[in-house]
Amino acid sequence: MSPRKVRVSADIIRGCNIEDAIFRLNSTIKKSNEPIKKMLLSAVANAENNFNLDRNSLIISDIWVGEGISLKRWMPRAYGRASEILKRSSHIYIILDGIESDNKKSKKKLKINKSEKDITEGHIETVEKNDDKKDGVSRFSKKGHYQLESKKKESREKGWSKKMFKRKSV
């Protein structure tokens, strides 16, 4: 089955828990739902047996579909020609993730809220710097020479090139 057709079913179940994903696959009518459902149940069985995870705490964190091999077939056409038919296949990748229990989530949320409260109660002082060198008095260049900025700006403004060439036409 082509990856383009399988991606439609994969997008439906991305981010869902296992029971919700199986319900969605059963309720939509697509040929690609059966292989995805079979693969999903296999991934859940692997998670339960190999990693001792609870089925109810699993969610599909990511699922993507890539191109597999394409079988090339030929169809006869007019004037002795033949056109190529590609019978595409797809590779499906599923990543399952475990969710912690509700009690642990609520504790983490409380800790985050407390730390945000501490930050907002603090006092922040701003300090402004006044540099006399930026007022046009003097500037140290990279070559090691002092240059006056005000004289440099005046020399740019004067000249025949400003009168002759205009950047934008009027």
mmCIF file of N, CA and C in Angstrom, residues 45-166:
data_model
loop_
_atom_site.group_PDB
_atom_site.id
_atom_site.type_symbol
_atom_site.label_atom_id
_atom_site.label_comp_id
_atom_site.label_asym_id
_atom_site.label_seq_id
_atom_site.Cartn_x
_atom_site.Cartn_y
_atom_site.Cartn_z
ATOM 1 N N ALA A 45 2.041 -5.215 22.880
ATOM 2 C CA ALA A 45 2.436 -6.490 23.482
ATOM 3 C C ALA A 45 3.931 -6.496 23.805
ATOM 4 N N ASN A 46 4.742 -5.922 22.916
ATOM 5 C CA ASN A 46 6.182 -5.831 23.193
ATOM 6 C C ASN A 46 6.456 -4.939 24.399
ATOM 7 N N ALA A 47 5.734 -3.833 24.515
ATOM 8 C CA ALA A 47 5.932 -2.924 25.644
ATOM 9 C C ALA A 47 5.537 -3.591 26.955
ATOM 10 N N GLU A 48 4.467 -4.382 26.928
ATOM 11 C CA GLU A 48 4.022 -5.063 28.150
ATOM 12 C C GLU A 48 5.002 -6.156 28.562
ATOM 13 N N ASN A 49 5.444 -6.971 27.605
ATOM 14 C CA ASN A 49 6.285 -8.121 27.938
ATOM 15 C C ASN A 49 7.747 -7.749 28.151
ATOM 16 N N ASN A 50 8.290 -6.910 27.301
ATOM 17 C CA ASN A 50 9.724 -6.619 27.372
ATOM 18 C C ASN A 50 10.069 -5.520 28.372
ATOM 19 N N PHE A 51 9.201 -4.522 28.529
ATOM 20 C CA PHE A 51 9.526 -3.373 29.373
ATOM 21 C C PHE A 51 8.630 -3.247 30.601
ATOM 22 N N ASN A 52 7.715 -4.208 30.810
ATOM 23 C CA ASN A 52 6.816 -4.235 31.971
ATOM 24 C C ASN A 52 6.026 -2.940 32.122
ATOM 25 N N LEU A 53 5.491 -2.423 31.032
ATOM 26 C CA LEU A 53 4.679 -1.208 31.056
ATOM 27 C C LEU A 53 3.206 -1.572 31.072
ATOM 28 N N ASP A 54 2.406 -0.713 31.668
ATOM 29 C CA ASP A 54 0.969 -0.922 31.740
ATOM 30 C C ASP A 54 0.322 -0.475 30.436
ATOM 31 N N ARG A 55 -0.608 -1.259 29.934
ATOM 32 C CA ARG A 55 -1.265 -0.960 28.658
ATOM 33 C C ARG A 55 -2.055 0.347 28.724
ATOM 34 N N ASN A 56 -2.668 0.630 29.870
ATOM 35 C CA ASN A 56 -3.490 1.834 30.006
ATOM 36 C C ASN A 56 -2.656 3.111 30.087
ATOM 37 N N SER A 57 -1.377 2.980 30.410
ATOM 38 C CA SER A 57 -0.534 4.173 30.527
ATOM 39 C C SER A 57 0.241 4.477 29.250
ATOM 40 N N LEU A 58 0.015 3.720 28.185
ATOM 41 C CA LEU A 58 0.751 3.935 26.935
ATOM 42 C C LEU A 58 0.012 4.897 26.016
ATOM 43 N N ILE A 59 0.774 5.766 25.366
ATOM 44 C CA ILE A 59 0.225 6.623 24.315
ATOM 45 C C ILE A 59 1.126 6.507 23.088
ATOM 46 N N ILE A 60 0.585 6.870 21.943
ATOM 47 C CA ILE A 60 1.361 6.868 20.706
ATOM 48 C C ILE A 60 2.011 8.242 20.604
ATOM 49 N N SER A 61 3.268 8.334 20.999
ATOM 50 C CA SER A 61 3.932 9.639 20.980
ATOM 51 C C SER A 61 4.272 10.054 19.561
ATOM 52 N N ASP A 62 4.620 9.097 18.705
ATOM 53 C CA ASP A 62 4.929 9.447 17.319
ATOM 54 C C ASP A 62 4.672 8.246 16.429
ATOM 55 N N ILE A 63 4.171 8.521 15.250
ATOM 56 C CA ILE A 63 3.988 7.500 14.226
ATOM 57 C C ILE A 63 4.243 8.171 12.893
ATOM 58 N N TRP A 64 5.070 7.551 12.076
ATOM 59 C CA TRP A 64 5.302 8.095 10.743
ATOM 60 C C TRP A 64 5.434 6.962 9.746
ATOM 61 N N VAL A 65 5.188 7.302 8.506
ATOM 62 C CA VAL A 65 5.162 6.319 7.434
ATOM 63 C C VAL A 65 6.193 6.727 6.396
ATOM 64 N N GLY A 66 7.083 5.812 6.063
ATOM 65 C CA GLY A 66 8.104 6.060 5.052
ATOM 66 C C GLY A 66 7.892 5.164 3.844
ATOM 67 N N GLU A 67 8.642 5.450 2.802
ATOM 68 C CA GLU A 67 8.526 4.654 1.585
ATOM 69 C C GLU A 67 9.246 3.330 1.750
ATOM 70 N N GLY A 68 8.629 2.282 1.243
ATOM 71 C CA GLY A 68 9.266 0.985 1.172
ATOM 72 C C GLY A 68 9.756 0.760 -0.248
ATOM 73 N N ILE A 69 9.925 -0.497 -0.612
ATOM 74 C CA ILE A 69 10.355 -0.790 -1.978
ATOM 75 C C ILE A 69 9.173 -0.646 -2.930
ATOM 76 N N SER A 70 9.477 -0.370 -4.180
ATOM 77 C CA SER A 70 8.438 -0.271 -5.206
ATOM 78 C C SER A 70 8.640 -1.401 -6.203
ATOM 79 N N LEU A 71 7.616 -2.219 -6.359
ATOM 80 C CA LEU A 71 7.666 -3.273 -7.372
ATOM 81 C C LEU A 71 7.303 -2.658 -8.713
ATOM 82 N N LYS A 72 8.126 -2.924 -9.723
ATOM 83 C CA LYS A 72 7.898 -2.322 -11.029
ATOM 84 C C LYS A 72 7.204 -3.333 -11.928
ATOM 85 N N ARG A 73 6.075 -2.925 -12.442
ATOM 86 C CA ARG A 73 5.299 -3.747 -13.376
ATOM 87 C C ARG A 73 5.096 -2.952 -14.653
ATOM 88 N N TRP A 74 4.757 -3.650 -15.729
ATOM 89 C CA TRP A 74 4.590 -2.997 -17.030
ATOM 90 C C TRP A 74 3.198 -3.249 -17.562
ATOM 91 N N MET A 75 2.639 -2.232 -18.181
ATOM 92 C CA MET A 75 1.304 -2.341 -18.769
ATOM 93 C C MET A 75 1.414 -2.025 -20.261
ATOM 94 N N PRO A 76 0.899 -2.905 -21.112
ATOM 95 C CA PRO A 76 0.988 -2.633 -22.551
ATOM 96 C C PRO A 76 0.111 -1.454 -22.954
ATOM 97 N N ARG A 77 0.647 -0.623 -23.846
ATOM 98 C CA ARG A 77 -0.069 0.544 -24.337
ATOM 99 C C ARG A 77 -0.134 0.486 -25.863
ATOM 100 N N ALA A 78 -0.667 1.531 -26.428
ATOM 101 C CA ALA A 78 -0.848 1.577 -27.882
ATOM 102 C C ALA A 78 0.497 1.713 -28.604
ATOM 103 N N TYR A 79 0.516 1.310 -29.864
ATOM 104 C CA TYR A 79 1.680 1.395 -30.757
ATOM 105 C C TYR A 79 2.882 0.623 -30.222
ATOM 106 N N GLY A 80 2.654 -0.454 -29.507
ATOM 107 C CA GLY A 80 3.739 -1.306 -29.044
ATOM 108 C C GLY A 80 4.528 -0.761 -27.869
ATOM 109 N N ARG A 81 4.026 0.252 -27.247
ATOM 110 C CA ARG A 81 4.717 0.828 -26.093
ATOM 111 C C ARG A 81 4.293 0.119 -24.813
ATOM 112 N N ALA A 82 5.005 0.428 -23.742
ATOM 113 C CA ALA A 82 4.646 -0.097 -22.420
ATOM 114 C C ALA A 82 4.866 1.012 -21.395
ATOM 115 N N SER A 83 3.954 1.130 -20.465
ATOM 116 C CA SER A 83 4.111 2.122 -19.398
ATOM 117 C C SER A 83 4.353 1.404 -18.077
ATOM 118 N N GLU A 84 5.132 2.062 -17.233
ATOM 119 C CA GLU A 84 5.540 1.457 -15.975
ATOM 120 C C GLU A 84 4.483 1.678 -14.898
ATOM 121 N N ILE A 85 4.203 0.655 -14.130
ATOM 122 C CA ILE A 85 3.315 0.744 -12.974
ATOM 123 C C ILE A 85 4.162 0.456 -11.741
ATOM 124 N N LEU A 86 4.104 1.364 -10.768
ATOM 125 C CA LEU A 86 4.839 1.175 -9.523
ATOM 126 C C LEU A 86 3.881 0.692 -8.444
ATOM 127 N N LYS A 87 4.132 -0.492 -7.932
ATOM 128 C CA LYS A 87 3.338 -1.006 -6.815
ATOM 129 C C LYS A 87 4.120 -0.676 -5.547
ATOM 130 N N ARG A 88 3.694 0.399 -4.910
ATOM 131 C CA ARG A 88 4.447 0.941 -3.781
ATOM 132 C C ARG A 88 4.123 0.212 -2.482
ATOM 133 N N SER A 89 5.117 0.163 -1.619
ATOM 134 C CA SER A 89 4.915 -0.366 -0.271
ATOM 135 C C SER A 89 5.399 0.692 0.719
ATOM 136 N N SER A 90 5.128 0.467 1.991
ATOM 137 C CA SER A 90 5.458 1.487 2.985
ATOM 138 C C SER A 90 6.030 0.846 4.246
ATOM 139 N N HIS A 91 6.843 1.626 4.937
ATOM 140 C CA HIS A 91 7.378 1.247 6.240
ATOM 141 C C HIS A 91 6.681 2.110 7.290
ATOM 142 N N ILE A 92 6.173 1.475 8.333
ATOM 143 C CA ILE A 92 5.466 2.191 9.393
ATOM 144 C C ILE A 92 6.311 2.129 10.662
ATOM 145 N N TYR A 93 6.517 3.286 11.292
ATOM 146 C CA TYR A 93 7.285 3.381 12.529
ATOM 147 C C TYR A 93 6.364 3.919 13.622
ATOM 148 N N ILE A 94 6.323 3.216 14.757
ATOM 149 C CA ILE A 94 5.487 3.635 15.883
ATOM 150 C C ILE A 94 6.373 3.772 17.120
ATOM 151 N N ILE A 95 6.220 4.888 17.829
ATOM 152 C CA ILE A 95 6.923 5.090 19.099
ATOM 153 C C ILE A 95 5.867 5.251 20.182
ATOM 154 N N LEU A 96 5.902 4.353 21.167
ATOM 155 C CA LEU A 96 4.982 4.409 22.297
ATOM 156 C C LEU A 96 5.686 5.056 23.482
ATOM 157 N N ASP A 97 4.918 5.768 24.278
ATOM 158 C CA ASP A 97 5.469 6.447 25.445
ATOM 159 C C ASP A 97 4.566 6.165 26.635
ATOM 160 N N GLY A 98 5.138 6.006 27.807
ATOM 161 C CA GLY A 98 4.362 5.741 29.011
ATOM 162 C C GLY A 98 4.010 7.025 29.736
ATOM 163 N N ILE A 99 2.813 7.082 30.309
ATOM 164 C CA ILE A 99 2.361 8.231 31.086
ATOM 165 C C ILE A 99 2.439 7.851 32.551
ATOM 166 N N GLU A 100 2.878 8.803 33.396
ATOM 167 C CA GLU A 100 2.912 8.560 34.829
ATOM 168 C C GLU A 100 1.503 8.679 35.387
ATOM 169 N N SER A 101 1.319 8.202 36.615
ATOM 170 C CA SER A 101 -0.006 8.273 37.228
ATOM 171 C C SER A 101 -0.386 9.720 37.515
ATOM 172 N N ASP A 102 -1.668 9.967 37.797
ATOM 173 C CA ASP A 102 -2.183 11.321 38.006
ATOM 174 C C ASP A 102 -1.578 11.993 39.238
ATOM 175 N N ASN A 103 -1.291 11.214 40.292
ATOM 176 C CA ASN A 103 -0.734 11.801 41.513
ATOM 177 C C ASN A 103 0.638 12.422 41.258
ATOM 178 N N LYS A 104 1.467 11.749 40.489
ATOM 179 C CA LYS A 104 2.798 12.277 40.198
ATOM 180 C C LYS A 104 2.701 13.523 39.339
ATOM 181 N N LYS A 105 1.764 13.542 38.402
ATOM 182 C CA LYS A 105 1.593 14.720 37.554
ATOM 183 C C LYS A 105 1.185 15.930 38.383
ATOM 184 N N SER A 106 0.244 15.732 39.321
ATOM 185 C CA SER A 106 -0.227 16.863 40.116
ATOM 186 C C SER A 106 0.892 17.405 41.006
ATOM 187 N N LYS A 107 1.760 16.529 41.542
ATOM 188 C CA LYS A 107 2.875 16.996 42.348
ATOM 189 C C LYS A 107 3.836 17.831 41.515
ATOM 190 N N LYS A 108 4.111 17.393 40.284
ATOM 191 C CA LYS A 108 5.011 18.152 39.427
ATOM 192 C C LYS A 108 4.423 19.513 39.095
ATOM 193 N N LYS A 109 3.127 19.573 38.837
ATOM 194 C CA LYS A 109 2.492 20.847 38.522
ATOM 195 C C LYS A 109 2.575 21.799 39.706
ATOM 196 N N LEU A 110 2.395 21.272 40.925
ATOM 197 C CA LEU A 110 2.479 22.120 42.104
ATOM 198 C C LEU A 110 3.883 22.688 42.270
ATOM 199 N N LYS A 111 4.902 21.887 42.033
ATOM 200 C CA LYS A 111 6.269 22.369 42.154
ATOM 201 C C LYS A 111 6.547 23.470 41.138
ATOM 202 N N ILE A 112 6.069 23.315 39.941
ATOM 203 C CA ILE A 112 6.279 24.326 38.901
ATOM 204 C C ILE A 112 5.583 25.623 39.275
ATOM 205 N N ASN A 113 4.360 25.531 39.782
ATOM 206 C CA ASN A 113 3.628 26.737 40.166
ATOM 207 C C ASN A 113 4.321 27.469 41.307
ATOM 208 N N LYS A 114 4.866 26.746 42.284
ATOM 209 C CA LYS A 114 5.566 27.383 43.391
ATOM 210 C C LYS A 114 6.803 28.114 42.892
ATOM 211 N N SER A 115 7.543 27.507 41.996
ATOM 212 C CA SER A 115 8.763 28.156 41.514
ATOM 213 C C SER A 115 8.431 29.395 40.692
ATOM 214 N N GLU A 116 7.351 29.372 39.934
ATOM 215 C CA GLU A 116 6.942 30.549 39.181
ATOM 216 C C GLU A 116 6.542 31.680 40.126
ATOM 217 N N LYS A 117 5.891 31.332 41.248
ATOM 218 C CA LYS A 117 5.472 32.335 42.220
ATOM 219 C C LYS A 117 6.693 33.002 42.850
ATOM 220 N N ASP A 118 7.718 32.228 43.170
ATOM 221 C CA ASP A 118 8.930 32.786 43.760
ATOM 222 C C ASP A 118 9.609 33.760 42.802
ATOM 223 N N ILE A 119 9.607 33.451 41.553
ATOM 224 C CA ILE A 119 10.269 34.312 40.571
ATOM 225 C C ILE A 119 9.518 35.630 40.421
ATOM 226 N N THR A 120 8.197 35.590 40.419
ATOM 227 C CA THR A 120 7.426 36.812 40.208
ATOM 228 C C THR A 120 7.471 37.745 41.412
ATOM 229 N N GLU A 121 7.711 37.225 42.610
ATOM 230 C CA GLU A 121 7.749 38.071 43.790
ATOM 231 C C GLU A 121 9.058 38.835 43.921
ATOM 232 N N GLY A 122 10.103 38.442 43.265
ATOM 233 C CA GLY A 122 11.406 39.087 43.392
ATOM 234 C C GLY A 122 11.420 40.485 42.792
ATOM 235 N N HIS A 123 12.456 41.258 43.143
ATOM 236 C CA HIS A 123 12.608 42.628 42.660
ATOM 237 C C HIS A 123 13.792 42.667 41.699
ATOM 238 N N ILE A 124 13.580 43.245 40.537
ATOM 239 C CA ILE A 124 14.628 43.322 39.531
ATOM 240 C C ILE A 124 15.035 44.772 39.363
ATOM 241 N N GLU A 125 16.333 45.035 39.445
ATOM 242 C CA GLU A 125 16.840 46.386 39.272
ATOM 243 C C GLU A 125 17.448 46.518 37.885
ATOM 244 N N THR A 126 17.171 47.639 37.247
ATOM 245 C CA THR A 126 17.768 47.905 35.945
ATOM 246 C C THR A 126 18.785 49.022 36.098
ATOM 247 N N VAL A 127 19.904 48.861 35.443
ATOM 248 C CA VAL A 127 20.981 49.832 35.519
ATOM 249 C C VAL A 127 21.232 50.358 34.114
ATOM 250 N N GLU A 128 21.273 51.682 33.967
ATOM 251 C CA GLU A 128 21.542 52.294 32.674
ATOM 252 C C GLU A 128 22.967 52.807 32.645
ATOM 253 N N LYS A 129 23.650 52.571 31.531
ATOM 254 C CA LYS A 129 25.014 53.042 31.372
ATOM 255 C C LYS A 129 25.010 54.255 30.462
ATOM 256 N N ASN A 130 25.799 55.238 30.807
ATOM 257 C CA ASN A 130 25.964 56.425 29.974
ATOM 258 C C ASN A 130 27.391 56.439 29.450
ATOM 259 N N ASP A 131 27.549 56.308 28.159
ATOM 260 C CA ASP A 131 28.869 56.356 27.549
ATOM 261 C C ASP A 131 29.049 57.696 26.862
ATOM 262 N N ASP A 132 30.109 58.429 27.264
ATOM 263 C CA ASP A 132 30.408 59.710 26.636
ATOM 264 C C ASP A 132 30.993 59.516 25.245
ATOM 265 N N LYS A 133 31.569 58.358 24.990
ATOM 266 C CA LYS A 133 32.206 58.112 23.703
ATOM 267 C C LYS A 133 31.185 57.975 22.581
ATOM 268 N N LYS A 134 29.965 57.589 22.889
ATOM 269 C CA LYS A 134 28.936 57.427 21.867
ATOM 270 C C LYS A 134 28.312 58.752 21.456
ATOM 271 N N ASP A 135 28.609 59.836 22.186
ATOM 272 C CA ASP A 135 28.033 61.140 21.863
ATOM 273 C C ASP A 135 28.758 61.837 20.722
ATOM 274 N N GLY A 136 29.756 61.233 20.143
ATOM 275 C CA GLY A 136 30.463 61.833 19.020
ATOM 276 C C GLY A 136 31.776 62.462 19.408
ATOM 277 N N VAL A 137 32.258 62.212 20.597
ATOM 278 C CA VAL A 137 33.499 62.829 21.043
ATOM 279 C C VAL A 137 34.688 62.133 20.392
ATOM 280 N N SER A 138 34.844 60.843 20.643
ATOM 281 C CA SER A 138 35.938 60.110 20.018
ATOM 282 C C SER A 138 35.584 58.628 19.974
ATOM 283 N N ARG A 139 36.219 57.948 19.050
ATOM 284 C CA ARG A 139 35.973 56.519 18.880
ATOM 285 C C ARG A 139 37.287 55.850 18.508
ATOM 286 N N PHE A 140 37.577 54.709 19.105
ATOM 287 C CA PHE A 140 38.809 53.984 18.830
ATOM 288 C C PHE A 140 38.527 52.976 17.729
ATOM 289 N N SER A 141 39.214 53.075 16.594
ATOM 290 C CA SER A 141 38.960 52.175 15.469
ATOM 291 C C SER A 141 39.765 50.896 15.632
ATOM 292 N N LYS A 142 39.535 49.942 14.743
ATOM 293 C CA LYS A 142 40.219 48.656 14.814
ATOM 294 C C LYS A 142 41.706 48.792 14.489
ATOM 295 N N LYS A 143 42.062 49.792 13.709
ATOM 296 C CA LYS A 143 43.456 49.972 13.313
ATOM 297 C C LYS A 143 44.290 50.631 14.411
ATOM 298 N N GLY A 144 43.648 51.137 15.429
ATOM 299 C CA GLY A 144 44.383 51.735 16.528
ATOM 300 C C GLY A 144 44.401 53.248 16.480
ATOM 301 N N HIS A 145 43.572 53.868 15.661
ATOM 302 C CA HIS A 145 43.533 55.319 15.542
ATOM 303 C C HIS A 145 42.246 55.844 16.155
ATOM 304 N N TYR A 146 42.353 57.037 16.716
ATOM 305 C CA TYR A 146 41.156 57.707 17.214
ATOM 306 C C TYR A 146 40.547 58.526 16.081
ATOM 307 N N GLN A 147 39.246 58.418 15.932
ATOM 308 C CA GLN A 147 38.566 59.186 14.893
ATOM 309 C C GLN A 147 37.389 59.910 15.519
ATOM 310 N N LEU A 148 37.102 61.069 15.002
ATOM 311 C CA LEU A 148 35.933 61.792 15.475
ATOM 312 C C LEU A 148 34.738 61.387 14.633
ATOM 313 N N GLU A 149 33.687 60.943 15.286
ATOM 314 C CA GLU A 149 32.515 60.469 14.558
ATOM 315 C C GLU A 149 31.775 61.596 13.871
ATOM 316 N N SER A 150 31.686 62.752 14.501
ATOM 317 C CA SER A 150 30.916 63.849 13.920
ATOM 318 C C SER A 150 31.537 64.309 12.604
ATOM 319 N N LYS A 151 32.862 64.399 12.521
ATOM 320 C CA LYS A 151 33.523 64.800 11.277
ATOM 321 C C LYS A 151 33.338 63.741 10.197
ATOM 322 N N LYS A 152 33.350 62.493 10.581
ATOM 323 C CA LYS A 152 33.194 61.400 9.627
ATOM 324 C C LYS A 152 31.803 61.436 9.005
ATOM 325 N N LYS A 153 30.781 61.725 9.783
ATOM 326 C CA LYS A 153 29.421 61.786 9.265
ATOM 327 C C LYS A 153 29.239 62.968 8.324
ATOM 328 N N GLU A 154 29.876 64.108 8.640
ATOM 329 C CA GLU A 154 29.755 65.283 7.779
ATOM 330 C C GLU A 154 30.396 65.040 6.427
ATOM 331 N N SER A 155 31.507 64.321 6.401
ATOM 332 C CA SER A 155 32.188 64.083 5.135
ATOM 333 C C SER A 155 31.364 63.169 4.236
ATOM 334 N N ARG A 156 30.573 62.300 4.793
ATOM 335 C CA ARG A 156 29.720 61.420 3.991
ATOM 336 C C ARG A 156 28.590 62.195 3.340
ATOM 337 N N GLU A 157 28.055 63.176 4.025
ATOM 338 C CA GLU A 157 26.901 63.900 3.509
ATOM 339 C C GLU A 157 27.273 64.845 2.375
ATOM 340 N N LYS A 158 28.471 65.387 2.384
ATOM 341 C CA LYS A 158 28.880 66.328 1.353
ATOM 342 C C LYS A 158 29.396 65.579 0.130
ATOM 343 N N GLY A 159 29.388 66.252 -1.002
ATOM 344 C CA GLY A 159 29.987 65.670 -2.195
ATOM 345 C C GLY A 159 29.048 65.691 -3.376
ATOM 346 N N TRP A 160 29.640 65.559 -4.567
ATOM 347 C CA TRP A 160 28.850 65.627 -5.799
ATOM 348 C C TRP A 160 28.058 64.349 -6.035
ATOM 349 N N SER A 161 28.491 63.227 -5.417
ATOM 350 C CA SER A 161 27.792 61.961 -5.649
ATOM 351 C C SER A 161 26.386 61.978 -5.058
ATOM 352 N N LYS A 162 26.211 62.707 -3.972
ATOM 353 C CA LYS A 162 24.885 62.772 -3.369
ATOM 354 C C LYS A 162 23.930 63.555 -4.256
ATOM 355 N N LYS A 163 24.440 64.597 -4.924
ATOM 356 C CA LYS A 163 23.591 65.391 -5.809
ATOM 357 C C LYS A 163 23.304 64.652 -7.107
ATOM 358 N N MET A 164 24.250 63.887 -7.583
ATOM 359 C CA MET A 164 24.156 63.264 -8.900
ATOM 360 C C MET A 164 23.361 61.958 -8.865
ATOM 361 N N PHE A 165 23.719 61.064 -7.971
ATOM 362 C CA PHE A 165 23.109 59.743 -7.931
ATOM 363 C C PHE A 165 22.088 59.674 -6.804
ATOM 364 N N LYS A 166 20.921 59.234 -7.154
ATOM 365 C CA LYS A 166 19.884 59.037 -6.151
ATOM 366 C C LYS A 166 19.549 57.552 -6.112
#
